[in-house]
Amino acid sequence: QVHLVQSGPKVKKSGASVMVSCKASGYTFIDYYFNWVRQAPGQGLEWMGWINPNTGVTEIAQKFQGRVTLTRDTSISTVYMELSRLKSDDTALYYCARMCTSSWCPIPYGMDVWGQGTTVTVS
Amino acid sequence: SYALTQPPSVSVAPGQTARITCGGNNIGSKSVHWYQQKAGQAPVLIVFADSDRPSGVPERFSGSNSGNTATLTVSEVEVGDEADYYCHVWESYSNQVVLGGGTKLTVL
């Protein structure tokens, strides 16, 4: 069964950095991109970026360029999202979600499996 | 950059049909996906590639896409369908994910 399991809640001070992990299981790790999507309290979903775990290539939304770094460790099927220079309005629930982009994909470009979310609180 | 527009809210009575729209420039040329997010839960994909459903999603959920508007239709709405719904496209020009602002479906 396919699962994405994220790290636990984080509390950080303004100006600090936070790293959230997302561990995949139940499928071939390098076959799917990973998106990071956040949701501020009472707000909608906001896309932050994606990483291709096969190549390490990333694409970051303009709003987060210079502050977000996406990395992966293929040996443990885990991707990481690091957000730096934290501000109070970075307080949100952060999700990872896989997305298939290959021609054989059963669900091309849809985010078909999501992590449980990680709460990041910036005080 | 490409933008998707959804109505903030839609209300229907149980048993009726709800239609949630997602507007975008020539969105009919793109593949649209829809997610359902119930309170306190992660989003769940309910429609992909305009009108296909992942296994386990009831047939009451259907999608269409033409021109500048994609539509998620929920037939025979149940109280349990109350949730936020988001549309999503892949913007191939920029290789980016674009998400709509979300629509809150209220079942009266």
PDB file of C-alpha atoms in Angstrom:
ATOM      1  CA  GLN A   1       0.000   0.000   0.000  1.00  0.00           C
ATOM      2  CA  VAL A   2       1.296   3.429  -0.929  1.00  0.00           C
ATOM      3  CA  HIS A   3       2.054   5.810   1.937  1.00  0.00           C
ATOM      4  CA  LEU A   4       3.689   9.173   2.407  1.00  0.00           C
ATOM      5  CA  VAL A   5       4.604   9.765   6.052  1.00  0.00           C
ATOM      6  CA  GLN A   6       5.729  13.209   7.128  1.00  0.00           C
ATOM      7  CA  SER A   7       7.750  14.332  10.123  1.00  0.00           C
ATOM      8  CA  GLY A   8       6.113  15.691  13.249  1.00  0.00           C
ATOM      9  CA  PRO A   9       5.080  19.238  14.186  1.00  0.00           C
ATOM     10  CA  LYS A  10       7.652  21.992  14.389  1.00  0.00           C
ATOM     11  CA  VAL A  11       7.789  25.210  16.399  1.00  0.00           C
ATOM     12  CA  LYS A  12      10.304  27.794  15.254  1.00  0.00           C
ATOM     13  CA  LYS A  13      11.193  31.401  15.914  1.00  0.00           C
ATOM     14  CA  SER A  14      11.052  34.109  13.283  1.00  0.00           C
ATOM     15  CA  GLY A  15      14.164  34.174  11.153  1.00  0.00           C
ATOM     16  CA  ALA A  16      14.976  30.513  11.724  1.00  0.00           C
ATOM     17  CA  SER A  17      14.751  27.645   9.218  1.00  0.00           C
ATOM     18  CA  VAL A  18      12.620  24.529   9.289  1.00  0.00           C
ATOM     19  CA  MET A  19      12.988  21.198   7.542  1.00  0.00           C
ATOM     20  CA  VAL A  20      10.097  18.829   6.928  1.00  0.00           C
ATOM     21  CA  SER A  21      10.585  15.286   5.676  1.00  0.00           C
ATOM     22  CA  CYS A  22       8.308  13.016   3.657  1.00  0.00           C
ATOM     23  CA  LYS A  23       9.045   9.299   3.516  1.00  0.00           C
ATOM     24  CA  ALA A  24       7.549   7.213   0.726  1.00  0.00           C
ATOM     25  CA  SER A  25       6.725   3.517   0.789  1.00  0.00           C
ATOM     26  CA  GLY A  26       4.822   0.980  -1.274  1.00  0.00           C
ATOM     27  CA  TYR A  27       6.025   2.002  -4.738  1.00  0.00           C
ATOM     28  CA  THR A  28       9.168   2.861  -6.701  1.00  0.00           C
ATOM     29  CA  PHE A  29      10.382   6.107  -5.176  1.00  0.00           C
ATOM     30  CA  ILE A  30      11.959   7.615  -8.290  1.00  0.00           C
ATOM     31  CA  ASP A  31       8.886   7.090 -10.481  1.00  0.00           C
ATOM     32  CA  TYR A  32       6.909  10.027  -9.051  1.00  0.00           C
ATOM     33  CA  TYR A  33       7.630  13.695  -8.493  1.00  0.00           C
ATOM     34  CA  PHE A  34       6.953  15.182  -5.059  1.00  0.00           C
ATOM     35  CA  ASN A  35       5.022  18.401  -4.656  1.00  0.00           C
ATOM     36  CA  TRP A  36       4.959  20.529  -1.532  1.00  0.00           C
ATOM     37  CA  VAL A  37       1.708  22.321  -0.800  1.00  0.00           C
ATOM     38  CA  ARG A  38       0.935  24.423   2.247  1.00  0.00           C
ATOM     39  CA  GLN A  39      -2.255  25.616   3.894  1.00  0.00           C
ATOM     40  CA  ALA A  40      -2.356  28.534   6.292  1.00  0.00           C
ATOM     41  CA  PRO A  41      -5.057  28.414   8.984  1.00  0.00           C
ATOM     42  CA  GLY A  42      -8.471  28.889   7.380  1.00  0.00           C
ATOM     43  CA  GLN A  43      -6.954  29.412   3.939  1.00  0.00           C
ATOM     44  CA  GLY A  44      -6.695  27.486   0.674  1.00  0.00           C
ATOM     45  CA  LEU A  45      -3.972  25.278  -0.710  1.00  0.00           C
ATOM     46  CA  GLU A  46      -0.806  26.970  -1.931  1.00  0.00           C
ATOM     47  CA  TRP A  47       1.687  25.182  -4.173  1.00  0.00           C
ATOM     48  CA  MET A  48       5.337  25.682  -3.182  1.00  0.00           C
ATOM     49  CA  GLY A  49       7.366  23.535  -5.569  1.00  0.00           C
ATOM     50  CA  TRP A  50       8.263  20.059  -6.756  1.00  0.00           C
ATOM     51  CA  ILE A  51      11.284  17.797  -6.880  1.00  0.00           C
ATOM     52  CA  ASN A  52      12.079  15.023  -9.314  1.00  0.00           C
ATOM     53  CA  PRO A  53      13.550  12.374  -6.977  1.00  0.00           C
ATOM     54  CA  ASN A  54      15.294  10.630  -9.856  1.00  0.00           C
ATOM     55  CA  THR A  55      17.386  13.606 -10.950  1.00  0.00           C
ATOM     56  CA  GLY A  56      17.107  16.032  -8.026  1.00  0.00           C
ATOM     57  CA  VAL A  57      15.799  18.732 -10.372  1.00  0.00           C
ATOM     58  CA  THR A  58      13.405  21.135  -8.678  1.00  0.00           C
ATOM     59  CA  GLU A  59      10.925  23.827  -9.637  1.00  0.00           C
ATOM     60  CA  ILE A  60      10.031  26.407  -7.002  1.00  0.00           C
ATOM     61  CA  ALA A  61       7.082  28.804  -7.103  1.00  0.00           C
ATOM     62  CA  GLN A  62       8.229  32.356  -7.601  1.00  0.00           C
ATOM     63  CA  LYS A  63       6.906  33.424  -4.207  1.00  0.00           C
ATOM     64  CA  PHE A  64       9.267  31.006  -2.460  1.00  0.00           C
ATOM     65  CA  GLN A  65      12.355  31.275  -4.605  1.00  0.00           C
ATOM     66  CA  GLY A  66      15.399  31.925  -2.461  1.00  0.00           C
ATOM     67  CA  ARG A  67      13.686  30.595   0.674  1.00  0.00           C
ATOM     68  CA  VAL A  68      12.683  27.023  -0.226  1.00  0.00           C
ATOM     69  CA  THR A  69      15.094  24.185  -0.860  1.00  0.00           C
ATOM     70  CA  LEU A  70      13.898  20.749  -1.913  1.00  0.00           C
ATOM     71  CA  THR A  71      16.187  17.743  -1.607  1.00  0.00           C
ATOM     72  CA  ARG A  72      15.947  13.976  -1.553  1.00  0.00           C
ATOM     73  CA  ASP A  73      17.722  10.917  -0.210  1.00  0.00           C
ATOM     74  CA  THR A  74      17.020   8.014  -2.524  1.00  0.00           C
ATOM     75  CA  SER A  75      18.626   5.519  -0.139  1.00  0.00           C
ATOM     76  CA  ILE A  76      15.773   6.002   2.325  1.00  0.00           C
ATOM     77  CA  SER A  77      13.017   7.081  -0.115  1.00  0.00           C
ATOM     78  CA  THR A  78      12.667  10.437   1.569  1.00  0.00           C
ATOM     79  CA  VAL A  79      12.297  13.996   0.326  1.00  0.00           C
ATOM     80  CA  TYR A  80      12.862  17.153   2.341  1.00  0.00           C
ATOM     81  CA  MET A  81      11.531  20.685   2.239  1.00  0.00           C
ATOM     82  CA  GLU A  82      13.549  23.392   3.952  1.00  0.00           C
ATOM     83  CA  LEU A  83      12.039  26.855   4.411  1.00  0.00           C
ATOM     84  CA  SER A  84      14.383  29.577   5.606  1.00  0.00           C
ATOM     85  CA  ARG A  85      13.984  33.061   7.061  1.00  0.00           C
ATOM     86  CA  LEU A  86      10.699  32.093   8.660  1.00  0.00           C
ATOM     87  CA  LYS A  87       8.002  34.709   9.235  1.00  0.00           C
ATOM     88  CA  SER A  88       4.803  34.527  11.233  1.00  0.00           C
ATOM     89  CA  ASP A  89       2.728  34.066   8.076  1.00  0.00           C
ATOM     90  CA  ASP A  90       4.655  30.871   7.309  1.00  0.00           C
ATOM     91  CA  THR A  91       2.602  29.278  10.086  1.00  0.00           C
ATOM     92  CA  ALA A  92       0.741  26.594   8.186  1.00  0.00           C
ATOM     93  CA  LEU A  93       0.132  22.922   7.539  1.00  0.00           C
ATOM     94  CA  TYR A  94       2.661  21.611   5.014  1.00  0.00           C
ATOM     95  CA  TYR A  95       1.834  18.658   2.780  1.00  0.00           C
ATOM     96  CA  CYS A  96       3.844  16.529   0.415  1.00  0.00           C
ATOM     97  CA  ALA A  97       2.017  14.857  -2.472  1.00  0.00           C
ATOM     98  CA  ARG A  98       3.294  12.592  -5.229  1.00  0.00           C
ATOM     99  CA  MET A  99       2.643  13.253  -8.895  1.00  0.00           C
ATOM    100  CA  CYS A 100       3.393  11.064 -11.894  1.00  0.00           C
ATOM    101  CA  THR A 101       4.651  12.780 -15.035  1.00  0.00           C
ATOM    102  CA  SER A 102       5.632   9.895 -17.321  1.00  0.00           C
ATOM    103  CA  SER A 103       3.779   8.678 -20.394  1.00  0.00           C
ATOM    104  CA  TRP A 104       2.808   5.426 -18.643  1.00  0.00           C
ATOM    105  CA  CYS A 105       1.206   7.178 -15.662  1.00  0.00           C
ATOM    106  CA  PRO A 106      -2.239   5.901 -14.687  1.00  0.00           C
ATOM    107  CA  ILE A 107      -3.023   9.374 -13.317  1.00  0.00           C
ATOM    108  CA  PRO A 108      -0.840  11.837 -15.237  1.00  0.00           C
ATOM    109  CA  TYR A 109      -0.056  15.048 -13.358  1.00  0.00           C
ATOM    110  CA  GLY A 110      -2.624  14.402 -10.647  1.00  0.00           C
ATOM    111  CA  MET A 111      -1.539  14.376  -7.000  1.00  0.00           C
ATOM    112  CA  ASP A 112      -2.914  10.964  -6.123  1.00  0.00           C
ATOM    113  CA  VAL A 113      -1.334  10.344  -2.716  1.00  0.00           C
ATOM    114  CA  TRP A 114      -0.776  12.921   0.009  1.00  0.00           C
ATOM    115  CA  GLY A 115       1.115  12.917   3.263  1.00  0.00           C
ATOM    116  CA  GLN A 116      -0.719  13.529   6.516  1.00  0.00           C
ATOM    117  CA  GLY A 117       0.615  17.082   6.792  1.00  0.00           C
ATOM    118  CA  THR A 118       3.107  18.714   9.144  1.00  0.00           C
ATOM    119  CA  THR A 119       2.203  21.707  11.260  1.00  0.00           C
ATOM    120  CA  VAL A 120       4.812  24.440  11.338  1.00  0.00           C
ATOM    121  CA  THR A 121       4.272  27.203  13.859  1.00  0.00           C
ATOM    122  CA  VAL A 122       6.387  30.345  13.721  1.00  0.00           C
ATOM    123  CA  SER A 123       6.406  32.421  16.882  1.00  0.00           C
TER     124      SER A 123
ATOM    125  CA  SER B   1       1.225  33.378 -14.833  1.00  0.00           C
ATOM    126  CA  TYR B   2      -1.754  31.101 -15.269  1.00  0.00           C
ATOM    127  CA  ALA B   3      -4.590  31.494 -12.762  1.00  0.00           C
ATOM    128  CA  LEU B   4      -7.635  29.422 -11.791  1.00  0.00           C
ATOM    129  CA  THR B   5     -10.770  31.028 -10.392  1.00  0.00           C
ATOM    130  CA  GLN B   6     -13.309  29.227  -8.204  1.00  0.00           C
ATOM    131  CA  PRO B   7     -16.382  30.569  -6.415  1.00  0.00           C
ATOM    132  CA  PRO B   8     -15.732  30.786  -2.660  1.00  0.00           C
ATOM    133  CA  SER B   9     -18.872  28.888  -1.772  1.00  0.00           C
ATOM    134  CA  VAL B  10     -21.683  26.762  -3.152  1.00  0.00           C
ATOM    135  CA  SER B  11     -24.736  25.648  -1.177  1.00  0.00           C
ATOM    136  CA  VAL B  12     -27.197  22.898  -2.001  1.00  0.00           C
ATOM    137  CA  ALA B  13     -29.835  20.848  -0.244  1.00  0.00           C
ATOM    138  CA  PRO B  14     -29.344  17.113   0.273  1.00  0.00           C
ATOM    139  CA  GLY B  15     -30.288  15.106  -2.787  1.00  0.00           C
ATOM    140  CA  GLN B  16     -29.781  18.010  -5.140  1.00  0.00           C
ATOM    141  CA  THR B  17     -26.949  18.564  -7.628  1.00  0.00           C
ATOM    142  CA  ALA B  18     -23.974  20.813  -6.885  1.00  0.00           C
ATOM    143  CA  ARG B  19     -21.845  22.310  -9.617  1.00  0.00           C
ATOM    144  CA  ILE B  20     -18.481  23.817  -8.770  1.00  0.00           C
ATOM    145  CA  THR B  21     -16.705  25.759 -11.496  1.00  0.00           C
ATOM    146  CA  CYS B  22     -13.036  26.400 -12.170  1.00  0.00           C
ATOM    147  CA  GLY B  23     -12.281  29.175 -14.617  1.00  0.00           C
ATOM    148  CA  GLY B  24      -9.066  29.663 -16.546  1.00  0.00           C
ATOM    149  CA  ASN B  25      -7.932  30.987 -19.904  1.00  0.00           C
ATOM    150  CA  ASN B  26      -8.596  28.213 -22.428  1.00  0.00           C
ATOM    151  CA  ILE B  27      -8.702  25.679 -19.594  1.00  0.00           C
ATOM    152  CA  GLY B  28     -10.407  23.290 -22.009  1.00  0.00           C
ATOM    153  CA  SER B  29      -6.994  22.648 -23.539  1.00  0.00           C
ATOM    154  CA  LYS B  30      -5.597  21.482 -20.212  1.00  0.00           C
ATOM    155  CA  SER B  31      -6.134  18.435 -18.027  1.00  0.00           C
ATOM    156  CA  VAL B  32      -8.005  19.347 -14.839  1.00  0.00           C
ATOM    157  CA  HIS B  33      -7.909  17.510 -11.542  1.00  0.00           C
ATOM    158  CA  TRP B  34     -10.186  17.957  -8.527  1.00  0.00           C
ATOM    159  CA  TYR B  35      -9.537  17.394  -4.825  1.00  0.00           C
ATOM    160  CA  GLN B  36     -11.875  17.099  -1.874  1.00  0.00           C
ATOM    161  CA  GLN B  37     -10.668  18.259   1.530  1.00  0.00           C
ATOM    162  CA  LYS B  38     -12.829  17.553   4.541  1.00  0.00           C
ATOM    163  CA  ALA B  39     -12.262  19.406   7.788  1.00  0.00           C
ATOM    164  CA  GLY B  40      -9.051  18.362   9.497  1.00  0.00           C
ATOM    165  CA  GLN B  41      -8.005  15.999   6.713  1.00  0.00           C
ATOM    166  CA  ALA B  42      -5.523  15.998   3.848  1.00  0.00           C
ATOM    167  CA  PRO B  43      -6.871  16.593   0.333  1.00  0.00           C
ATOM    168  CA  VAL B  44      -8.036  13.579  -1.670  1.00  0.00           C
ATOM    169  CA  LEU B  45      -8.028  13.302  -5.461  1.00  0.00           C
ATOM    170  CA  ILE B  46     -11.589  12.673  -6.661  1.00  0.00           C
ATOM    171  CA  VAL B  47     -11.435  13.477 -10.376  1.00  0.00           C
ATOM    172  CA  PHE B  48      -8.425  13.459 -12.704  1.00  0.00           C
ATOM    173  CA  ALA B  49      -7.901  14.235 -16.374  1.00  0.00           C
ATOM    174  CA  ASP B  50     -11.124  16.274 -16.528  1.00  0.00           C
ATOM    175  CA  SER B  51     -13.580  13.440 -15.941  1.00  0.00           C
ATOM    176  CA  ASP B  52     -11.951  10.218 -14.708  1.00  0.00           C
ATOM    177  CA  ARG B  53     -12.378   8.938 -11.172  1.00  0.00           C
ATOM    178  CA  PRO B  54      -9.795   7.086  -9.078  1.00  0.00           C
ATOM    179  CA  SER B  55     -11.005   3.735  -7.829  1.00  0.00           C
ATOM    180  CA  GLY B  56     -13.274   4.055  -4.851  1.00  0.00           C
ATOM    181  CA  VAL B  57     -14.673   7.488  -5.717  1.00  0.00           C
ATOM    182  CA  PRO B  58     -18.470   7.343  -6.109  1.00  0.00           C
ATOM    183  CA  GLU B  59     -19.995   7.894  -9.539  1.00  0.00           C
ATOM    184  CA  ARG B  60     -21.891  10.828  -8.052  1.00  0.00           C
ATOM    185  CA  PHE B  61     -18.705  12.837  -8.617  1.00  0.00           C
ATOM    186  CA  SER B  62     -18.129  13.768 -12.248  1.00  0.00           C
ATOM    187  CA  GLY B  63     -16.194  16.349 -14.182  1.00  0.00           C
ATOM    188  CA  SER B  64     -16.258  18.184 -17.472  1.00  0.00           C
ATOM    189  CA  ASN B  65     -14.022  20.717 -19.149  1.00  0.00           C
ATOM    190  CA  SER B  66     -14.560  22.993 -22.131  1.00  0.00           C
ATOM    191  CA  GLY B  67     -13.630  26.468 -23.239  1.00  0.00           C
ATOM    192  CA  ASN B  68     -12.720  28.599 -20.254  1.00  0.00           C
ATOM    193  CA  THR B  69     -14.523  26.586 -17.586  1.00  0.00           C
ATOM    194  CA  ALA B  70     -14.103  23.206 -15.942  1.00  0.00           C
ATOM    195  CA  THR B  71     -16.911  21.902 -13.759  1.00  0.00           C
ATOM    196  CA  LEU B  72     -17.107  19.408 -10.926  1.00  0.00           C
ATOM    197  CA  THR B  73     -20.619  18.021 -10.556  1.00  0.00           C
ATOM    198  CA  VAL B  74     -21.778  16.300  -7.407  1.00  0.00           C
ATOM    199  CA  SER B  75     -25.067  14.509  -7.935  1.00  0.00           C
ATOM    200  CA  GLU B  76     -27.457  13.455  -5.166  1.00  0.00           C
ATOM    201  CA  VAL B  77     -25.465  15.453  -2.659  1.00  0.00           C
ATOM    202  CA  GLU B  78     -25.088  13.954   0.794  1.00  0.00           C
ATOM    203  CA  VAL B  79     -24.275  15.634   4.094  1.00  0.00           C
ATOM    204  CA  GLY B  80     -20.939  13.832   4.003  1.00  0.00           C
ATOM    205  CA  ASP B  81     -19.982  15.690   0.819  1.00  0.00           C
ATOM    206  CA  GLU B  82     -19.603  18.903   2.768  1.00  0.00           C
ATOM    207  CA  ALA B  83     -15.974  19.903   2.185  1.00  0.00           C
ATOM    208  CA  ASP B  84     -13.630  22.257   0.362  1.00  0.00           C
ATOM    209  CA  TYR B  85     -12.997  21.436  -3.280  1.00  0.00           C
ATOM    210  CA  TYR B  86      -9.936  22.514  -5.280  1.00  0.00           C
ATOM    211  CA  CYS B  87      -9.145  22.353  -8.986  1.00  0.00           C
ATOM    212  CA  HIS B  88      -5.629  21.870 -10.308  1.00  0.00           C
ATOM    213  CA  VAL B  89      -3.873  21.997 -13.654  1.00  0.00           C
ATOM    214  CA  TRP B  90      -0.315  21.415 -14.796  1.00  0.00           C
ATOM    215  CA  GLU B  91       1.014  24.462 -16.562  1.00  0.00           C
ATOM    216  CA  SER B  92       3.344  22.902 -19.118  1.00  0.00           C
ATOM    217  CA  TYR B  93       4.750  26.259 -20.256  1.00  0.00           C
ATOM    218  CA  SER B  94       6.315  26.908 -16.857  1.00  0.00           C
ATOM    219  CA  ASN B  95       6.365  23.322 -15.520  1.00  0.00           C
ATOM    220  CA  GLN B  96       4.376  24.403 -12.508  1.00  0.00           C
ATOM    221  CA  VAL B  97       1.337  23.278 -10.565  1.00  0.00           C
ATOM    222  CA  VAL B  98      -1.559  25.737 -10.503  1.00  0.00           C
ATOM    223  CA  LEU B  99      -4.275  25.405  -7.856  1.00  0.00           C
ATOM    224  CA  GLY B 100      -7.628  27.112  -7.662  1.00  0.00           C
ATOM    225  CA  GLY B 101      -8.556  29.078  -4.562  1.00  0.00           C
ATOM    226  CA  GLY B 102     -11.019  26.451  -3.385  1.00  0.00           C
ATOM    227  CA  THR B 103     -14.803  26.253  -3.030  1.00  0.00           C
ATOM    228  CA  LYS B 104     -16.601  25.433   0.184  1.00  0.00           C
ATOM    229  CA  LEU B 105     -19.563  23.157  -0.466  1.00  0.00           C
ATOM    230  CA  THR B 106     -22.247  23.546   2.170  1.00  0.00           C
ATOM    231  CA  VAL B 107     -25.077  21.042   2.392  1.00  0.00           C
ATOM    232  CA  LEU B 108     -28.093  22.864   3.794  1.00  0.00           C
TER     233      LEU B 108
END
